[in-house]
Short mmCIF file of C-alpha atoms in Angstrom, two decimals:
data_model
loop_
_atom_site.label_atom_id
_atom_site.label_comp_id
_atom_site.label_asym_id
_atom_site.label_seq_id
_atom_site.Cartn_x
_atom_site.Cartn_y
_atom_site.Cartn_z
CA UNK H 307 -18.24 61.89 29.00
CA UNK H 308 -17.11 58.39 28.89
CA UNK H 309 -18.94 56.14 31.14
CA UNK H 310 -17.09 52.55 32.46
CA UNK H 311 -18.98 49.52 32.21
CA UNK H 312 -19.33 48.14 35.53
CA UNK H 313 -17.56 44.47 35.76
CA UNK H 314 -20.09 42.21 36.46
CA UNK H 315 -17.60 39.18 37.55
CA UNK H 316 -16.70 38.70 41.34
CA UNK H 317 -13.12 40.60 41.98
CA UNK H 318 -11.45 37.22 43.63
CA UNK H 319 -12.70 35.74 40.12
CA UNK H 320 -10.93 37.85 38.10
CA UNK H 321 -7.55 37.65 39.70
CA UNK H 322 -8.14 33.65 39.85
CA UNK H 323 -8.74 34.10 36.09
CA UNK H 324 -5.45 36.81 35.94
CA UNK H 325 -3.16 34.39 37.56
CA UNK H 326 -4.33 31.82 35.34
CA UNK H 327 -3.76 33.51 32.32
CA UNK H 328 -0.39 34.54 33.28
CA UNK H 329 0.50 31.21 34.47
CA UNK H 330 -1.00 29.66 30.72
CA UNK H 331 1.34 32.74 29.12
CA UNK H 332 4.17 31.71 30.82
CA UNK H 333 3.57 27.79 30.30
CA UNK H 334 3.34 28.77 26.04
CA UNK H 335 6.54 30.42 26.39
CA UNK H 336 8.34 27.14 28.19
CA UNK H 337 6.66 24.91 25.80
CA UNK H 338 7.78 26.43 22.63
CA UNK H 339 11.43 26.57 24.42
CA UNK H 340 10.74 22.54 25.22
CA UNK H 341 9.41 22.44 21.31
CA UNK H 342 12.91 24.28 20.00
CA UNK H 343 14.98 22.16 22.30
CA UNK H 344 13.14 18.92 21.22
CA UNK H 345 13.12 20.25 17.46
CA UNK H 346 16.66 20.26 17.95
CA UNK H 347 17.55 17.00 19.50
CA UNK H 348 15.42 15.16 16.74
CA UNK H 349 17.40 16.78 13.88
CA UNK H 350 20.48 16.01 15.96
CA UNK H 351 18.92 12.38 16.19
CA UNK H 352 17.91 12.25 12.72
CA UNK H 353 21.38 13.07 11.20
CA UNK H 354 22.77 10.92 13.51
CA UNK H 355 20.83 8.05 12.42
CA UNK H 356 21.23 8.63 8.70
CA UNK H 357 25.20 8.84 9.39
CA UNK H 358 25.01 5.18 10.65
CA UNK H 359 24.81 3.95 6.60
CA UNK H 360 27.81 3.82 4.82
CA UNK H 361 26.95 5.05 1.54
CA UNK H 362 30.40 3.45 0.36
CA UNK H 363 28.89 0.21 1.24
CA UNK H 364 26.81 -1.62 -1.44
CA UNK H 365 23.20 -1.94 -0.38
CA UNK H 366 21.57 -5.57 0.22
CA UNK H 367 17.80 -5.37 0.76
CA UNK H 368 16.24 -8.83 2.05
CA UNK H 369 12.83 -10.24 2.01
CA UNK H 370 10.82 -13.27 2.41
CA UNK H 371 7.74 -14.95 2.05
CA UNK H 372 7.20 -16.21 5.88
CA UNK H 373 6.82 -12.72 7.36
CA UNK H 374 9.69 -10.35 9.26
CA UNK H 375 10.18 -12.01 12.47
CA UNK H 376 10.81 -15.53 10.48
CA UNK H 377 14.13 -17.23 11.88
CA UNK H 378 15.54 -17.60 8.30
CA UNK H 379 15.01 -14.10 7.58
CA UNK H 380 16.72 -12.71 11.02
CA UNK H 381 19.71 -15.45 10.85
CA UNK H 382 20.75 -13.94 7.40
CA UNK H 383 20.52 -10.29 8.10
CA UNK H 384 21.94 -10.70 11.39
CA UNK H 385 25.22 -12.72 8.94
CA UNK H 386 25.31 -9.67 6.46
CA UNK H 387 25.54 -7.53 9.23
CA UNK H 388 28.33 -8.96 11.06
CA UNK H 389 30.51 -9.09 7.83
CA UNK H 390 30.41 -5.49 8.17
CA UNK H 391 30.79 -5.01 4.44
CA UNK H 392 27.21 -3.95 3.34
CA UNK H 393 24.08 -1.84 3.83
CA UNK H 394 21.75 -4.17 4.69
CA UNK H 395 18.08 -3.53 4.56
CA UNK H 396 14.69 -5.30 5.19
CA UNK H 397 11.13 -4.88 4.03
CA UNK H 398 9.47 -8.45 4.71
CA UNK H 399 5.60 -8.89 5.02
CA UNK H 400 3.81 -8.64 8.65
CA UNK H 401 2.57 -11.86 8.58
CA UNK H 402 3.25 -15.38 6.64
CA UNK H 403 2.43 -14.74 2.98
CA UNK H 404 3.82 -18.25 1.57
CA UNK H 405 2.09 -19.24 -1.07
CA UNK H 406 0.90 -16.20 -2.06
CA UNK H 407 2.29 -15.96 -5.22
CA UNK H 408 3.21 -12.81 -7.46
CA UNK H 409 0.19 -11.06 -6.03
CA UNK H 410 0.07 -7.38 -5.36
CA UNK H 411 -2.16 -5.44 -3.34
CA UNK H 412 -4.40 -2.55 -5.51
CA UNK H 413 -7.09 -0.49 -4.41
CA UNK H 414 -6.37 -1.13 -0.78
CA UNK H 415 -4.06 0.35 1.58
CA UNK H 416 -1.03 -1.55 2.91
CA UNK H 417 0.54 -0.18 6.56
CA UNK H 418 4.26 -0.07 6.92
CA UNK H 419 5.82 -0.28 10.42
CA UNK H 420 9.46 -0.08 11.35
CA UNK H 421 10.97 -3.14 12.99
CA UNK H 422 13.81 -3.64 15.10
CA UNK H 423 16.52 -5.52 13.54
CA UNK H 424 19.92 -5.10 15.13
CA UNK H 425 22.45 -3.17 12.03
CA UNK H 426 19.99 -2.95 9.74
CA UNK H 427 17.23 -0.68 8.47
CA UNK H 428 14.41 -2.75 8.51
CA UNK H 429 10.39 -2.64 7.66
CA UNK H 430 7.29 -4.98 8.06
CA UNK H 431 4.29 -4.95 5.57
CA UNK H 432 0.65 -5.67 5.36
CA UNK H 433 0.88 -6.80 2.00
CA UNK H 434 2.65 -9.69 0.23
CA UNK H 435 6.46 -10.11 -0.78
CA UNK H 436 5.95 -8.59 -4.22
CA UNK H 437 4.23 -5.73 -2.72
CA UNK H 438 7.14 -5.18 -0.16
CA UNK H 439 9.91 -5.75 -2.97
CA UNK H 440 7.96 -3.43 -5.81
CA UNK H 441 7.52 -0.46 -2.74
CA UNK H 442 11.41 -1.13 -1.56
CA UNK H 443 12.50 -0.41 -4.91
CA UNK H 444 10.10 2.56 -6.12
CA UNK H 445 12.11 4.72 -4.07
CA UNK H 446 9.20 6.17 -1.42
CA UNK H 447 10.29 3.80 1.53
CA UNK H 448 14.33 4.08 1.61
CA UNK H 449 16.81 6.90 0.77
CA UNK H 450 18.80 4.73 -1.89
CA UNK H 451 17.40 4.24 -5.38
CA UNK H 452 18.87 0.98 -6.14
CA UNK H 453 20.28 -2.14 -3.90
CA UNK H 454 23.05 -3.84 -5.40
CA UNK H 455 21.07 -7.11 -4.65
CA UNK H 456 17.75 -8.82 -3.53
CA UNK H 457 17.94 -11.85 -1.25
CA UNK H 458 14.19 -13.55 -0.77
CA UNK H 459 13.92 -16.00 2.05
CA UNK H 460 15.57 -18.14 3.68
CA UNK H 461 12.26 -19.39 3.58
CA UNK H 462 10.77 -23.06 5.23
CA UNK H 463 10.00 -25.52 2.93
CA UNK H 464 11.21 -26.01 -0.54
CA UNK H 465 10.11 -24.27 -3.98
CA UNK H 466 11.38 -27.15 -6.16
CA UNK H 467 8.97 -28.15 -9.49
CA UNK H 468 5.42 -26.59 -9.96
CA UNK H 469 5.93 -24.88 -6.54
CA UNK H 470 7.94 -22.29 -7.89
CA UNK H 471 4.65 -20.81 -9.55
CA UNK H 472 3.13 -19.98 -6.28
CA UNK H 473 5.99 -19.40 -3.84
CA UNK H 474 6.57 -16.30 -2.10
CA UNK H 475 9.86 -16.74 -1.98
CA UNK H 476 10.63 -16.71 -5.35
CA UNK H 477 8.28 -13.90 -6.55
CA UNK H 478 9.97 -11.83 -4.59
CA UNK H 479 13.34 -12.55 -6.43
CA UNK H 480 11.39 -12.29 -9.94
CA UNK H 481 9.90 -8.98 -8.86
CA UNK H 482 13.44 -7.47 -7.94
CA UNK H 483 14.92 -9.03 -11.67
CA UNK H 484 11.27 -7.70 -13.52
CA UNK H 485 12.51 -3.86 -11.58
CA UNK H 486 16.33 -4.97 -13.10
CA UNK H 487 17.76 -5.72 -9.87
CA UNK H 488 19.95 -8.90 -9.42
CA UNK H 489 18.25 -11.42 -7.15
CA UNK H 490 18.30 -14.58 -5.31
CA UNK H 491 15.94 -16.29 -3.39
CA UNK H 492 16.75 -18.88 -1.09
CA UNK H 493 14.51 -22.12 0.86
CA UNK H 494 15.62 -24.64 3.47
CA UNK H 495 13.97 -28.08 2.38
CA UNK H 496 12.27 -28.42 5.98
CA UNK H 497 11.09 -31.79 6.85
CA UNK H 498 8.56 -31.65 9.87
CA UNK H 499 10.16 -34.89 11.52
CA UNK H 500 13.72 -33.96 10.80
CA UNK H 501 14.28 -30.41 10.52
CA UNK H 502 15.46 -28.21 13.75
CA UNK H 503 15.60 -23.92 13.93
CA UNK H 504 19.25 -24.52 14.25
CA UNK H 505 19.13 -25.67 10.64
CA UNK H 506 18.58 -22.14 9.82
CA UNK H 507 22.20 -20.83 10.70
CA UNK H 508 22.97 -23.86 9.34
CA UNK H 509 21.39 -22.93 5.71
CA UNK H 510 23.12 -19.49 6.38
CA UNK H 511 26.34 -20.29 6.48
CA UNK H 512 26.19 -22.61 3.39
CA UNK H 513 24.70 -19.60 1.69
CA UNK H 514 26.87 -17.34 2.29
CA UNK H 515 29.94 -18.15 -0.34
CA UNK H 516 27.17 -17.97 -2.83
CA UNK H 517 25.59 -14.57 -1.55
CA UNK H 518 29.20 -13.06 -1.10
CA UNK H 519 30.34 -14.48 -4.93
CA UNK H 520 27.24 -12.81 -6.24
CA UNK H 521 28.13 -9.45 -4.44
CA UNK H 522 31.86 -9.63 -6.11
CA UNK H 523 30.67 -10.32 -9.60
CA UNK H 524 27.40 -7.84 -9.98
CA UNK H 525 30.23 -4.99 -8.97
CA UNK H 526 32.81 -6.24 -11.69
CA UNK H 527 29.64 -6.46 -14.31
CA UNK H 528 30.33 -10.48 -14.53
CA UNK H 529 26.98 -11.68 -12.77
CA UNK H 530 24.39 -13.56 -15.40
CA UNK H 531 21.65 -11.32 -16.67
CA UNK H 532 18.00 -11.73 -17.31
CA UNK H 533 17.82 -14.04 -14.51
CA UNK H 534 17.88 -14.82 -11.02
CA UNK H 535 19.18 -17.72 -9.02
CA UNK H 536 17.34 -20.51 -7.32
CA UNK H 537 18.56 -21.87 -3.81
CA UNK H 538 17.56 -24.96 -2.31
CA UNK H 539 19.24 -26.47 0.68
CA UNK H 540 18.83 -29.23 1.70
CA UNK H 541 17.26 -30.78 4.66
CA UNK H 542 20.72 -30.91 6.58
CA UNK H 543 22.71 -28.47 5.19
CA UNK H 544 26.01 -29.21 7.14
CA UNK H 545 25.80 -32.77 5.50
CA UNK H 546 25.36 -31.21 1.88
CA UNK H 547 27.01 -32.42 -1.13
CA UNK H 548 28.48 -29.81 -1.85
CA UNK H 549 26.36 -27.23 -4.81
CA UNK H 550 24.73 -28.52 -7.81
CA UNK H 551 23.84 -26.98 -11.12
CA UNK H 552 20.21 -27.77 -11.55
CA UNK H 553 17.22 -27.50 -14.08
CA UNK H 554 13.62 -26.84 -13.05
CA UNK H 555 11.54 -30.81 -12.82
CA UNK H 556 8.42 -30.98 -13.37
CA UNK H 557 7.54 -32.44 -9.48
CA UNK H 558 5.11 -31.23 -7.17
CA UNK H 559 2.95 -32.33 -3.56
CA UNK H 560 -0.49 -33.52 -3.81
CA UNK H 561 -2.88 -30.69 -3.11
CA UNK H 562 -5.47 -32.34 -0.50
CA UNK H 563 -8.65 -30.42 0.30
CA UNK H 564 -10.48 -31.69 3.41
CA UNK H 565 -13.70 -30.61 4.47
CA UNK H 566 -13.95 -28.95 8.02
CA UNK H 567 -17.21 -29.78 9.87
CA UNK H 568 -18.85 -26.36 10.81
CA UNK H 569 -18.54 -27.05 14.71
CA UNK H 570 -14.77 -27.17 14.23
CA UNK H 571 -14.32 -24.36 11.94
CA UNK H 572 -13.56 -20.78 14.21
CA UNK H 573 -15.59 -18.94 11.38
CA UNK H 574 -18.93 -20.39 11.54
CA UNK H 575 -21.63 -19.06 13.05
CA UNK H 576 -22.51 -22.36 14.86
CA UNK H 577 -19.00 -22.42 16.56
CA UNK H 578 -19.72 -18.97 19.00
CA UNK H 579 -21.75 -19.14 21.61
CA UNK H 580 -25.42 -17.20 21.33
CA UNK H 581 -24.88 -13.88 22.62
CA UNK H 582 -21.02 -13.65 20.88
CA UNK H 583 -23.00 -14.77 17.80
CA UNK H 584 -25.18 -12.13 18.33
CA UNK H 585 -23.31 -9.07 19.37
CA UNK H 586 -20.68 -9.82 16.13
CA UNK H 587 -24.33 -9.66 14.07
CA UNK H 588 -25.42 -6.97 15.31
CA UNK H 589 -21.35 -5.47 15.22
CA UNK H 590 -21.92 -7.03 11.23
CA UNK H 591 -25.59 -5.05 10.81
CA UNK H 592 -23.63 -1.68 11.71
CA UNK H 593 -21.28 -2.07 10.03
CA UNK H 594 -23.42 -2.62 6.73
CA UNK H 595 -25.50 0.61 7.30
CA UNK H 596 -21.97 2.35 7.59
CA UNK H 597 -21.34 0.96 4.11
CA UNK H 598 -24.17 2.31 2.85
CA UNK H 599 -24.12 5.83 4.16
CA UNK H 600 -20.29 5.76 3.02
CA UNK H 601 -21.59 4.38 -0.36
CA UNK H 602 -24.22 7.35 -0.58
CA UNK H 603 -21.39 9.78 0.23
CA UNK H 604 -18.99 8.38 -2.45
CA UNK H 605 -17.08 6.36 -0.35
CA UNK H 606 -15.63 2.98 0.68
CA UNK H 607 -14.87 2.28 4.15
CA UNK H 608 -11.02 0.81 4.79
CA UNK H 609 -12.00 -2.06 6.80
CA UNK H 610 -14.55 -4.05 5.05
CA UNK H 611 -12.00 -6.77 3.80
CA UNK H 612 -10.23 -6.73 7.41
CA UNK H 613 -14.16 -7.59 8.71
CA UNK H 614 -14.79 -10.84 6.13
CA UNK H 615 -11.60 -12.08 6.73
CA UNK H 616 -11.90 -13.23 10.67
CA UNK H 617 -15.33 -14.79 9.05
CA UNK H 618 -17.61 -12.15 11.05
CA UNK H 619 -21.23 -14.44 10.28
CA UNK H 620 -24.47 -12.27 8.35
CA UNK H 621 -27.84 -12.55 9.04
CA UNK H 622 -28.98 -15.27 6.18
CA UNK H 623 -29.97 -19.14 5.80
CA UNK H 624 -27.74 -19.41 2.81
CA UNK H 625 -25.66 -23.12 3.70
CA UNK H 626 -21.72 -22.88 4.13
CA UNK H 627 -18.77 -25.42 3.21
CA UNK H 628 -15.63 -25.16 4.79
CA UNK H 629 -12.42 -26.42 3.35
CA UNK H 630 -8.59 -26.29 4.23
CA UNK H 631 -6.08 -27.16 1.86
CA UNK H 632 -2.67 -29.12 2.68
CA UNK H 633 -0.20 -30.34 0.73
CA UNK H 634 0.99 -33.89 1.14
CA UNK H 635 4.84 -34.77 -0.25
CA UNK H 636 4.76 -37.91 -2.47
CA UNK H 637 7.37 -40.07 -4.23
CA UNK H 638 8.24 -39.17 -7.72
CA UNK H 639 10.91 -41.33 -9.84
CA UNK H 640 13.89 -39.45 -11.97
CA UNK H 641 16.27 -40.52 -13.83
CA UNK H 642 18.03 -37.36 -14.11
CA UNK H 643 20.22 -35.82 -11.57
CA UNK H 644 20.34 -32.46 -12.77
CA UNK H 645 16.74 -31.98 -11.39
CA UNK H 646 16.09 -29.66 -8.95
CA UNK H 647 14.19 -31.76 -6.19
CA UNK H 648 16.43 -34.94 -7.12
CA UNK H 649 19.70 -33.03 -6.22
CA UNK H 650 17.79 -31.69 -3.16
CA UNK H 651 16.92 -35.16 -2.40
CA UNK H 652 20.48 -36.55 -2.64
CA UNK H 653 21.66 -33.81 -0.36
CA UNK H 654 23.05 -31.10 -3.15
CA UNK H 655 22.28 -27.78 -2.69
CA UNK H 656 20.70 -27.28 -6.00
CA UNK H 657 21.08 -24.15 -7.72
CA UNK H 658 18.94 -22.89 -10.48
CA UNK H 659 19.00 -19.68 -12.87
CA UNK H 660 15.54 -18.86 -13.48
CA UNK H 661 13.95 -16.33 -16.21
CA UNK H 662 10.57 -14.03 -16.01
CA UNK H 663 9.78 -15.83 -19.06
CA UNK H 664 8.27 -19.74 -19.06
CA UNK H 665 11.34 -20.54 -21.13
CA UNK H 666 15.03 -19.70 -19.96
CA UNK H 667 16.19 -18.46 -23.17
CA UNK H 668 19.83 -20.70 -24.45
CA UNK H 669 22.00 -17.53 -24.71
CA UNK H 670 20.76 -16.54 -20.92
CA UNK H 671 21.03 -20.58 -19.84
CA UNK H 672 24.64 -20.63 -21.23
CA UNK H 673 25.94 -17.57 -19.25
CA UNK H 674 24.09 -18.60 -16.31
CA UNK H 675 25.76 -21.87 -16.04
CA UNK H 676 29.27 -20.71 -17.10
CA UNK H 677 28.74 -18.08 -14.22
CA UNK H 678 27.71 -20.79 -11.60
CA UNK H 679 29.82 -23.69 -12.94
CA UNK H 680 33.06 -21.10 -12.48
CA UNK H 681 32.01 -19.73 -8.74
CA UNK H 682 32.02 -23.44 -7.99
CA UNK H 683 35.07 -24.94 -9.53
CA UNK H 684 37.08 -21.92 -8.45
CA UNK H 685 35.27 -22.06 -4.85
CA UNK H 686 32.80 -19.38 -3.75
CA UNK H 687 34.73 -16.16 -1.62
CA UNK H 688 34.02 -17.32 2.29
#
């Protein structure tokens, strides 16, 4: 005899529970219809999106030193793009990373975020210009393989002389020439008292001969090898001279440390206020023991470096020194023209083939300046 087990729930329960699960049965069904539809639309999307590239088009990635949202940066891609003639794509830091050298970023993790640049494919990331250049080009970012060129800058200030050794701006056009890329990296000579943002689209349009006579010449094989070209305009650039074949001088500013009291520097302790002092002590004290449980686990937390670098203060009596470097322009004789910063000076925009290694090699000097010499005298394509 088979005996039913009496249901122990209260019968308006169980149909509230019924018509729920109906209702949830019938709400999985619409969803995974709303899923298919939306599955759909974002392949439809997708393909769309990927048609907008012209693969018949050459491919011009840009970058800079000064971060993605830098006028000189948006005035030239927003140029390329209205030509209409190339691919153009960007992959520029976050943030300002002038100075920064040929610096990459290991054993951390850099964050790439798309950013909206009208025509063109365009990314922003933590890291410096090399790093954005090297990951552009390895292939895991963009759908191409290979641009046809690498523009760095326009970038604010000049890299004339010793500057050249820790600009941005031009490691990013040695990184793309290192990864055998053609490059050119480009800097407005901005002068504080003079300069204007308008001198930007300025420093474009001067540019642009240059950039499109580069484009023409790396297609027909003609462009100079092991080496990319300097750009400096100068502080005007619709007043310019006209372009000048230059050689690197030996000039640079006066590095000027000054000390910052402790009561004026954001960082130090002494600048918060007691409690805010506290609580980011305390924040500082958790964080620690985190470390160390992550450390006993065989593991390093992700945001240690992001912590030190807003100057979060820790619990000790050691004394601190704060510092903030500027550099300050000063006057520097030369007898020859063909220097960079003395043709900048004079109002030429100085161009300058430069080589990975310390010395531009005579063979790769000679081709360079045949190249140049004949885009001038013949006048660069407008």
């Amino acid at each position: 005899m088979t005996t039913m087990k009496k249901n122990m729930f209260p019968p308006g329960l169980v149909n509230n529970l019924q018509d729920v699960l109906s209702k949830k049965g019938a709400n999985k069904n619409e969803q995974k219809k709303q899923k298919d539809d939306d599955s759909t639309e974002t392949s439809t999307s997708s393909s769309t999106a990927g048609n907008e590239n012209d693969s018949s088009k050459p491919v011009v990635l840009v970058t800079n030193s000064e971060g993605v949202d830098s006028l000189g940066l948006i005035y030239l891609v927003q140029a390329l793009v209205g030509l209409g003639l190339y691919n153009v794509n960007v992959c520029a830091p976050h943030s300002d990373k002038s100075a920064s050298g040929h610096s990459l970023t290991v054993l951390e993790t850099i964050t790439v975020t798309q950013a909206e640049i009208e025509g063109a494919t365009a990314y922003e990331v933590t890291g410096t210009t090399v790093d954005c250049v090297s990951l552009a080009l390895s292939g895991a970012l963009f759908s191409w393989t290979k641009p046809l060129l690498v523009i760095s800058g326009i970038n604010r200030g000049s890299s004339c002389g010793h500057h050249m050794f820790h600009s941005g701006v031009i490691a990013g056009a040695r990184e793309a020439l290192i990864s055998g890329v053609p490059s050119l990296s480009i800097s407005l000579n901005w002068k504080r008292e003079e300069s204007q943002e308008s001198d930007f689209k300025d420093a474009v349009a001067v540019s642009l001969p240059l950039i499109n006579a580069a484009l023409r010449d790396i297609e027909k094989g003609v462009f100079p090898k092991s080496c990319f070209l300097s750009i400096e305009i100068p502080t005007s650039p619709k007043a310019n001279k006209g372009f000048k074949l230059t050689k690197q001088s030996m000039w640079r500013s006066t590095p000027c440390w000054q000390a910052v009291p402790a009561n004026r520097n954001p960082s130090a302790p002494h600048f918060m206020g007691n409690q805010q002092s506290l609580g980011l002590q305390l924040a500082q004290l958790g964080r620690d023991a985190s470390a160390a449980g992550a450390a006993r686990r065989g593991t390093t937390p992700r945001n240690n470096e992001e912590v030190e670098s807003i100057g979060a203060a820790k619990s000790d009596n050691k004394a601190k020194k704060y510092f903030r470097l500027e550099f300050l322009d000063k006057e520097t004789e030369a007898t020859d023209d063909e220097l960079d910063f003395k043709a900048l000076g004079n109002g030429f925009i100085a161009v300058m083939p430069v080589s990975v290694s310390l010395q531009l090699e005579s063979d790769v000097q000679t081709a360079a300046s045949s190249w140049i010499s004949g885009v001038l005298s013949g006048g660069a394509e407008q």
